[in-house]
Amino acid sequence: MRKTNFIRHFLQTHFTSNPLSYLGWLGLLGLFGVAAPALLPFLLCFTFFSYGSMVPDELFWKNVNRASARAFWSVFALDAAVIVLMFVRGIAIVNTGEWVKTTIQGNLVSMGISAYGQYSLAVLTLYGNIVLMILVFTISMMRFRKQEKNMLEMEG
């Protein structure tokens, strides 16, 4: 009997009823960012643990849908802008004749500074996507929570 209560208590305290909080475990990927810096933006996922104590209701899920739509469209806009920028830069590079063919010999890769700039822009955009999506979602959820709290105070 005591063992069953311990297991039930452990499950209730460590696994919440709000499934959004499980995204916080993605933050552990960010801890590997010391070895692989590409994973550092995942540290922002630890913010999802704050939803563990919230009881999800219909308004909460509506707010999650609204916040995720905002995050999606902001990343979509960033990607569209970067694609246009990379296209314009690519045309300018080709027209000026600066484009140097990338060659791979063994473990050595040589490329022109223009190609390196294009690749760097693409990689920075991927980092920006992760950071922007989590920040927009988190800030939107905080604003929605504040609006909900203000509406409850006005009613009561």
JSON list of C-alpha atoms in Angstrom, two decimals:
[
{"chain": "A", "resi": 1, "resn": "MET", "atom": "CA", "xyz": [0.00, 0.00, 0.00]},
{"chain": "A", "resi": 2, "resn": "ARG", "atom": "CA", "xyz": [2.76, 2.46, 0.90]},
{"chain": "A", "resi": 3, "resn": "LYS", "atom": "CA", "xyz": [4.70, 1.64, -2.27]},
{"chain": "A", "resi": 4, "resn": "THR", "atom": "CA", "xyz": [1.64, 2.34, -4.41]},
{"chain": "A", "resi": 5, "resn": "ASN", "atom": "CA", "xyz": [1.13, 5.72, -2.73]},
{"chain": "A", "resi": 6, "resn": "PHE", "atom": "CA", "xyz": [4.78, 6.59, -3.28]},
{"chain": "A", "resi": 7, "resn": "ILE", "atom": "CA", "xyz": [4.57, 5.76, -6.98]},
{"chain": "A", "resi": 8, "resn": "ARG", "atom": "CA", "xyz": [1.30, 7.68, -7.39]},
{"chain": "A", "resi": 9, "resn": "HIS", "atom": "CA", "xyz": [2.76, 10.69, -5.56]},
{"chain": "A", "resi": 10, "resn": "PHE", "atom": "CA", "xyz": [5.92, 10.55, -7.71]},
{"chain": "A", "resi": 11, "resn": "LEU", "atom": "CA", "xyz": [3.91, 10.42, -10.94]},
{"chain": "A", "resi": 12, "resn": "GLN", "atom": "CA", "xyz": [1.61, 13.26, -9.88]},
{"chain": "A", "resi": 13, "resn": "THR", "atom": "CA", "xyz": [4.48, 15.54, -8.86]},
{"chain": "A", "resi": 14, "resn": "HIS", "atom": "CA", "xyz": [6.81, 14.83, -11.79]},
{"chain": "A", "resi": 15, "resn": "PHE", "atom": "CA", "xyz": [4.31, 14.33, -14.59]},
{"chain": "A", "resi": 16, "resn": "THR", "atom": "CA", "xyz": [1.77, 17.09, -14.62]},
{"chain": "A", "resi": 17, "resn": "SER", "atom": "CA", "xyz": [-1.67, 17.15, -16.12]},
{"chain": "A", "resi": 18, "resn": "ASN", "atom": "CA", "xyz": [-0.64, 19.89, -18.58]},
{"chain": "A", "resi": 19, "resn": "PRO", "atom": "CA", "xyz": [1.07, 18.26, -21.57]},
{"chain": "A", "resi": 20, "resn": "LEU", "atom": "CA", "xyz": [2.57, 21.58, -22.71]},
{"chain": "A", "resi": 21, "resn": "SER", "atom": "CA", "xyz": [5.04, 21.38, -19.84]},
{"chain": "A", "resi": 22, "resn": "TYR", "atom": "CA", "xyz": [6.61, 18.26, -21.36]},
{"chain": "A", "resi": 23, "resn": "LEU", "atom": "CA", "xyz": [8.23, 20.47, -23.99]},
{"chain": "A", "resi": 24, "resn": "GLY", "atom": "CA", "xyz": [10.48, 21.70, -21.18]},
{"chain": "A", "resi": 25, "resn": "TRP", "atom": "CA", "xyz": [12.43, 18.46, -21.43]},
{"chain": "A", "resi": 26, "resn": "LEU", "atom": "CA", "xyz": [13.72, 19.67, -24.81]},
{"chain": "A", "resi": 27, "resn": "GLY", "atom": "CA", "xyz": [15.83, 22.09, -22.78]},
{"chain": "A", "resi": 28, "resn": "LEU", "atom": "CA", "xyz": [18.11, 19.17, -21.93]},
{"chain": "A", "resi": 29, "resn": "LEU", "atom": "CA", "xyz": [19.26, 19.26, -25.55]},
{"chain": "A", "resi": 30, "resn": "GLY", "atom": "CA", "xyz": [20.55, 22.75, -24.87]},
{"chain": "A", "resi": 31, "resn": "LEU", "atom": "CA", "xyz": [22.84, 21.41, -22.16]},
{"chain": "A", "resi": 32, "resn": "PHE", "atom": "CA", "xyz": [24.70, 19.54, -24.89]},
{"chain": "A", "resi": 33, "resn": "GLY", "atom": "CA", "xyz": [25.32, 22.95, -26.45]},
{"chain": "A", "resi": 34, "resn": "VAL", "atom": "CA", "xyz": [28.74, 23.02, -24.82]},
{"chain": "A", "resi": 35, "resn": "ALA", "atom": "CA", "xyz": [29.84, 20.28, -27.22]},
{"chain": "A", "resi": 36, "resn": "ALA", "atom": "CA", "xyz": [27.53, 21.19, -30.12]},
{"chain": "A", "resi": 37, "resn": "PRO", "atom": "CA", "xyz": [26.69, 24.94, -30.17]},
{"chain": "A", "resi": 38, "resn": "ALA", "atom": "CA", "xyz": [23.84, 24.29, -32.62]},
{"chain": "A", "resi": 39, "resn": "LEU", "atom": "CA", "xyz": [21.82, 22.98, -29.67]},
{"chain": "A", "resi": 40, "resn": "LEU", "atom": "CA", "xyz": [22.19, 26.06, -27.45]},
{"chain": "A", "resi": 41, "resn": "PRO", "atom": "CA", "xyz": [18.86, 27.66, -28.47]},
{"chain": "A", "resi": 42, "resn": "PHE", "atom": "CA", "xyz": [17.05, 24.67, -26.95]},
{"chain": "A", "resi": 43, "resn": "LEU", "atom": "CA", "xyz": [17.88, 26.09, -23.51]},
{"chain": "A", "resi": 44, "resn": "LEU", "atom": "CA", "xyz": [14.89, 28.37, -24.04]},
{"chain": "A", "resi": 45, "resn": "CYS", "atom": "CA", "xyz": [12.62, 25.30, -23.87]},
{"chain": "A", "resi": 46, "resn": "PHE", "atom": "CA", "xyz": [13.05, 25.22, -20.08]},
{"chain": "A", "resi": 47, "resn": "THR", "atom": "CA", "xyz": [10.42, 27.99, -19.98]},
{"chain": "A", "resi": 48, "resn": "PHE", "atom": "CA", "xyz": [7.75, 25.40, -20.81]},
{"chain": "A", "resi": 49, "resn": "PHE", "atom": "CA", "xyz": [8.11, 23.85, -17.35]},
{"chain": "A", "resi": 50, "resn": "SER", "atom": "CA", "xyz": [6.25, 26.90, -16.00]},
{"chain": "A", "resi": 51, "resn": "TYR", "atom": "CA", "xyz": [3.03, 25.50, -17.49]},
{"chain": "A", "resi": 52, "resn": "GLY", "atom": "CA", "xyz": [3.19, 22.38, -15.32]},
{"chain": "A", "resi": 53, "resn": "SER", "atom": "CA", "xyz": [1.15, 23.89, -12.50]},
{"chain": "A", "resi": 54, "resn": "MET", "atom": "CA", "xyz": [-1.54, 25.32, -14.79]},
{"chain": "A", "resi": 55, "resn": "VAL", "atom": "CA", "xyz": [-4.74, 23.38, -15.25]},
{"chain": "A", "resi": 56, "resn": "PRO", "atom": "CA", "xyz": [-5.48, 23.35, -18.99]},
{"chain": "A", "resi": 57, "resn": "ASP", "atom": "CA", "xyz": [-8.98, 24.49, -19.86]},
{"chain": "A", "resi": 58, "resn": "GLU", "atom": "CA", "xyz": [-10.64, 25.52, -23.10]},
{"chain": "A", "resi": 59, "resn": "LEU", "atom": "CA", "xyz": [-9.39, 29.12, -22.91]},
{"chain": "A", "resi": 60, "resn": "PHE", "atom": "CA", "xyz": [-5.84, 27.90, -22.23]},
{"chain": "A", "resi": 61, "resn": "TRP", "atom": "CA", "xyz": [-5.85, 25.73, -25.37]},
{"chain": "A", "resi": 62, "resn": "LYS", "atom": "CA", "xyz": [-7.33, 28.61, -27.37]},
{"chain": "A", "resi": 63, "resn": "ASN", "atom": "CA", "xyz": [-4.45, 30.80, -26.18]},
{"chain": "A", "resi": 64, "resn": "VAL", "atom": "CA", "xyz": [-1.95, 28.06, -27.07]},
{"chain": "A", "resi": 65, "resn": "ASN", "atom": "CA", "xyz": [-3.39, 27.95, -30.59]},
{"chain": "A", "resi": 66, "resn": "ARG", "atom": "CA", "xyz": [-3.22, 31.73, -30.93]},
{"chain": "A", "resi": 67, "resn": "ALA", "atom": "CA", "xyz": [0.34, 31.91, -29.58]},
{"chain": "A", "resi": 68, "resn": "SER", "atom": "CA", "xyz": [1.56, 29.06, -31.78]},
{"chain": "A", "resi": 69, "resn": "ALA", "atom": "CA", "xyz": [-0.01, 30.69, -34.84]},
{"chain": "A", "resi": 70, "resn": "ARG", "atom": "CA", "xyz": [1.83, 33.91, -34.05]},
{"chain": "A", "resi": 71, "resn": "ALA", "atom": "CA", "xyz": [5.11, 32.02, -33.62]},
{"chain": "A", "resi": 72, "resn": "PHE", "atom": "CA", "xyz": [4.59, 30.16, -36.90]},
{"chain": "A", "resi": 73, "resn": "TRP", "atom": "CA", "xyz": [3.83, 33.28, -38.92]},
{"chain": "A", "resi": 74, "resn": "SER", "atom": "CA", "xyz": [6.73, 35.24, -37.41]},
{"chain": "A", "resi": 75, "resn": "VAL", "atom": "CA", "xyz": [9.18, 32.46, -38.37]},
{"chain": "A", "resi": 76, "resn": "PHE", "atom": "CA", "xyz": [7.53, 32.19, -41.78]},
{"chain": "A", "resi": 77, "resn": "ALA", "atom": "CA", "xyz": [8.03, 35.92, -42.35]},
{"chain": "A", "resi": 78, "resn": "LEU", "atom": "CA", "xyz": [11.67, 35.68, -41.24]},
{"chain": "A", "resi": 79, "resn": "ASP", "atom": "CA", "xyz": [12.31, 32.77, -43.59]},
{"chain": "A", "resi": 80, "resn": "ALA", "atom": "CA", "xyz": [10.63, 34.53, -46.52]},
{"chain": "A", "resi": 81, "resn": "ALA", "atom": "CA", "xyz": [12.70, 37.67, -45.94]},
{"chain": "A", "resi": 82, "resn": "VAL", "atom": "CA", "xyz": [15.94, 35.70, -45.69]},
{"chain": "A", "resi": 83, "resn": "ILE", "atom": "CA", "xyz": [15.17, 33.71, -48.83]},
{"chain": "A", "resi": 84, "resn": "VAL", "atom": "CA", "xyz": [14.60, 36.93, -50.78]},
{"chain": "A", "resi": 85, "resn": "LEU", "atom": "CA", "xyz": [17.80, 38.40, -49.29]},
{"chain": "A", "resi": 86, "resn": "MET", "atom": "CA", "xyz": [19.82, 35.31, -50.21]},
{"chain": "A", "resi": 87, "resn": "PHE", "atom": "CA", "xyz": [18.41, 35.36, -53.73]},
{"chain": "A", "resi": 88, "resn": "VAL", "atom": "CA", "xyz": [19.29, 39.03, -54.22]},
{"chain": "A", "resi": 89, "resn": "ARG", "atom": "CA", "xyz": [22.77, 38.46, -52.77]},
{"chain": "A", "resi": 90, "resn": "GLY", "atom": "CA", "xyz": [23.25, 35.42, -54.99]},
{"chain": "A", "resi": 91, "resn": "ILE", "atom": "CA", "xyz": [22.32, 37.38, -58.11]},
{"chain": "A", "resi": 92, "resn": "ALA", "atom": "CA", "xyz": [24.68, 40.19, -57.08]},
{"chain": "A", "resi": 93, "resn": "ILE", "atom": "CA", "xyz": [27.51, 37.72, -56.45]},
{"chain": "A", "resi": 94, "resn": "VAL", "atom": "CA", "xyz": [27.07, 36.01, -59.81]},
{"chain": "A", "resi": 95, "resn": "ASN", "atom": "CA", "xyz": [26.87, 39.34, -61.68]},
{"chain": "A", "resi": 96, "resn": "THR", "atom": "CA", "xyz": [30.06, 40.67, -60.11]},
{"chain": "A", "resi": 97, "resn": "GLY", "atom": "CA", "xyz": [31.96, 37.47, -60.85]},
{"chain": "A", "resi": 98, "resn": "GLU", "atom": "CA", "xyz": [32.98, 36.98, -57.22]},
{"chain": "A", "resi": 99, "resn": "TRP", "atom": "CA", "xyz": [31.56, 33.48, -57.06]},
{"chain": "A", "resi": 100, "resn": "VAL", "atom": "CA", "xyz": [34.34, 30.96, -56.51]},
{"chain": "A", "resi": 101, "resn": "LYS", "atom": "CA", "xyz": [33.62, 27.30, -57.01]},
{"chain": "A", "resi": 102, "resn": "THR", "atom": "CA", "xyz": [33.63, 25.27, -53.82]},
{"chain": "A", "resi": 103, "resn": "THR", "atom": "CA", "xyz": [36.16, 22.44, -53.87]},
{"chain": "A", "resi": 104, "resn": "ILE", "atom": "CA", "xyz": [36.54, 19.55, -51.50]},
{"chain": "A", "resi": 105, "resn": "GLN", "atom": "CA", "xyz": [39.88, 17.78, -51.21]},
{"chain": "A", "resi": 106, "resn": "GLY", "atom": "CA", "xyz": [40.05, 15.21, -48.43]},
{"chain": "A", "resi": 107, "resn": "ASN", "atom": "CA", "xyz": [39.10, 16.99, -45.21]},
{"chain": "A", "resi": 108, "resn": "LEU", "atom": "CA", "xyz": [39.71, 20.46, -46.63]},
{"chain": "A", "resi": 109, "resn": "VAL", "atom": "CA", "xyz": [36.90, 22.56, -48.08]},
{"chain": "A", "resi": 110, "resn": "SER", "atom": "CA", "xyz": [37.76, 25.75, -49.89]},
{"chain": "A", "resi": 111, "resn": "MET", "atom": "CA", "xyz": [35.14, 28.24, -50.97]},
{"chain": "A", "resi": 112, "resn": "GLY", "atom": "CA", "xyz": [34.88, 31.88, -51.77]},
{"chain": "A", "resi": 113, "resn": "ILE", "atom": "CA", "xyz": [33.91, 34.41, -49.14]},
{"chain": "A", "resi": 114, "resn": "SER", "atom": "CA", "xyz": [30.61, 34.97, -50.94]},
{"chain": "A", "resi": 115, "resn": "ALA", "atom": "CA", "xyz": [29.58, 31.32, -50.70]},
{"chain": "A", "resi": 116, "resn": "TYR", "atom": "CA", "xyz": [30.66, 31.26, -47.07]},
{"chain": "A", "resi": 117, "resn": "GLY", "atom": "CA", "xyz": [28.51, 34.33, -46.41]},
{"chain": "A", "resi": 118, "resn": "GLN", "atom": "CA", "xyz": [25.48, 32.66, -47.98]},
{"chain": "A", "resi": 119, "resn": "TYR", "atom": "CA", "xyz": [25.97, 29.48, -45.92]},
{"chain": "A", "resi": 120, "resn": "SER", "atom": "CA", "xyz": [26.49, 31.50, -42.75]},
{"chain": "A", "resi": 121, "resn": "LEU", "atom": "CA", "xyz": [23.29, 33.44, -43.38]},
{"chain": "A", "resi": 122, "resn": "ALA", "atom": "CA", "xyz": [21.35, 30.18, -43.79]},
{"chain": "A", "resi": 123, "resn": "VAL", "atom": "CA", "xyz": [22.76, 28.73, -40.56]},
{"chain": "A", "resi": 124, "resn": "LEU", "atom": "CA", "xyz": [22.04, 31.92, -38.61]},
{"chain": "A", "resi": 125, "resn": "THR", "atom": "CA", "xyz": [18.49, 31.83, -39.95]},
{"chain": "A", "resi": 126, "resn": "LEU", "atom": "CA", "xyz": [18.02, 28.32, -38.56]},
{"chain": "A", "resi": 127, "resn": "TYR", "atom": "CA", "xyz": [19.23, 29.48, -35.14]},
{"chain": "A", "resi": 128, "resn": "GLY", "atom": "CA", "xyz": [16.98, 32.50, -35.41]},
{"chain": "A", "resi": 129, "resn": "ASN", "atom": "CA", "xyz": [14.00, 30.29, -36.23]},
{"chain": "A", "resi": 130, "resn": "ILE", "atom": "CA", "xyz": [14.34, 28.30, -33.01]},
{"chain": "A", "resi": 131, "resn": "VAL", "atom": "CA", "xyz": [14.91, 31.36, -30.84]},
{"chain": "A", "resi": 132, "resn": "LEU", "atom": "CA", "xyz": [12.19, 33.47, -32.46]},
{"chain": "A", "resi": 133, "resn": "MET", "atom": "CA", "xyz": [9.59, 30.70, -32.33]},
{"chain": "A", "resi": 134, "resn": "ILE", "atom": "CA", "xyz": [10.10, 30.00, -28.63]},
{"chain": "A", "resi": 135, "resn": "LEU", "atom": "CA", "xyz": [10.29, 33.69, -27.69]},
{"chain": "A", "resi": 136, "resn": "VAL", "atom": "CA", "xyz": [7.18, 34.69, -29.64]},
{"chain": "A", "resi": 137, "resn": "PHE", "atom": "CA", "xyz": [5.23, 31.76, -28.20]},
{"chain": "A", "resi": 138, "resn": "THR", "atom": "CA", "xyz": [6.34, 32.43, -24.63]},
{"chain": "A", "resi": 139, "resn": "ILE", "atom": "CA", "xyz": [5.75, 36.19, -24.76]},
{"chain": "A", "resi": 140, "resn": "SER", "atom": "CA", "xyz": [2.34, 35.69, -26.38]},
{"chain": "A", "resi": 141, "resn": "MET", "atom": "CA", "xyz": [1.32, 33.19, -23.70]},
{"chain": "A", "resi": 142, "resn": "MET", "atom": "CA", "xyz": [2.46, 35.61, -20.98]},
{"chain": "A", "resi": 143, "resn": "ARG", "atom": "CA", "xyz": [0.41, 38.42, -22.52]},
{"chain": "A", "resi": 144, "resn": "PHE", "atom": "CA", "xyz": [-2.66, 36.18, -22.86]},
{"chain": "A", "resi": 145, "resn": "ARG", "atom": "CA", "xyz": [-2.30, 35.07, -19.23]},
{"chain": "A", "resi": 146, "resn": "LYS", "atom": "CA", "xyz": [-2.05, 38.71, -18.12]},
{"chain": "A", "resi": 147, "resn": "GLN", "atom": "CA", "xyz": [-5.13, 39.64, -20.17]},
{"chain": "A", "resi": 148, "resn": "GLU", "atom": "CA", "xyz": [-7.03, 36.72, -18.66]},
{"chain": "A", "resi": 149, "resn": "LYS", "atom": "CA", "xyz": [-6.00, 37.75, -15.16]},
{"chain": "A", "resi": 150, "resn": "ASN", "atom": "CA", "xyz": [-7.08, 41.37, -15.82]},
{"chain": "A", "resi": 151, "resn": "MET", "atom": "CA", "xyz": [-10.48, 40.19, -17.11]},
{"chain": "A", "resi": 152, "resn": "LEU", "atom": "CA", "xyz": [-11.01, 38.06, -14.00]},
{"chain": "A", "resi": 153, "resn": "GLU", "atom": "CA", "xyz": [-10.11, 41.00, -11.74]},
{"chain": "A", "resi": 154, "resn": "MET", "atom": "CA", "xyz": [-12.56, 43.27, -13.57]},
{"chain": "A", "resi": 155, "resn": "GLU", "atom": "CA", "xyz": [-15.37, 40.73, -13.13]},
{"chain": "A", "resi": 156, "resn": "GLY", "atom": "CA", "xyz": [-14.72, 40.10, -9.45]}
]
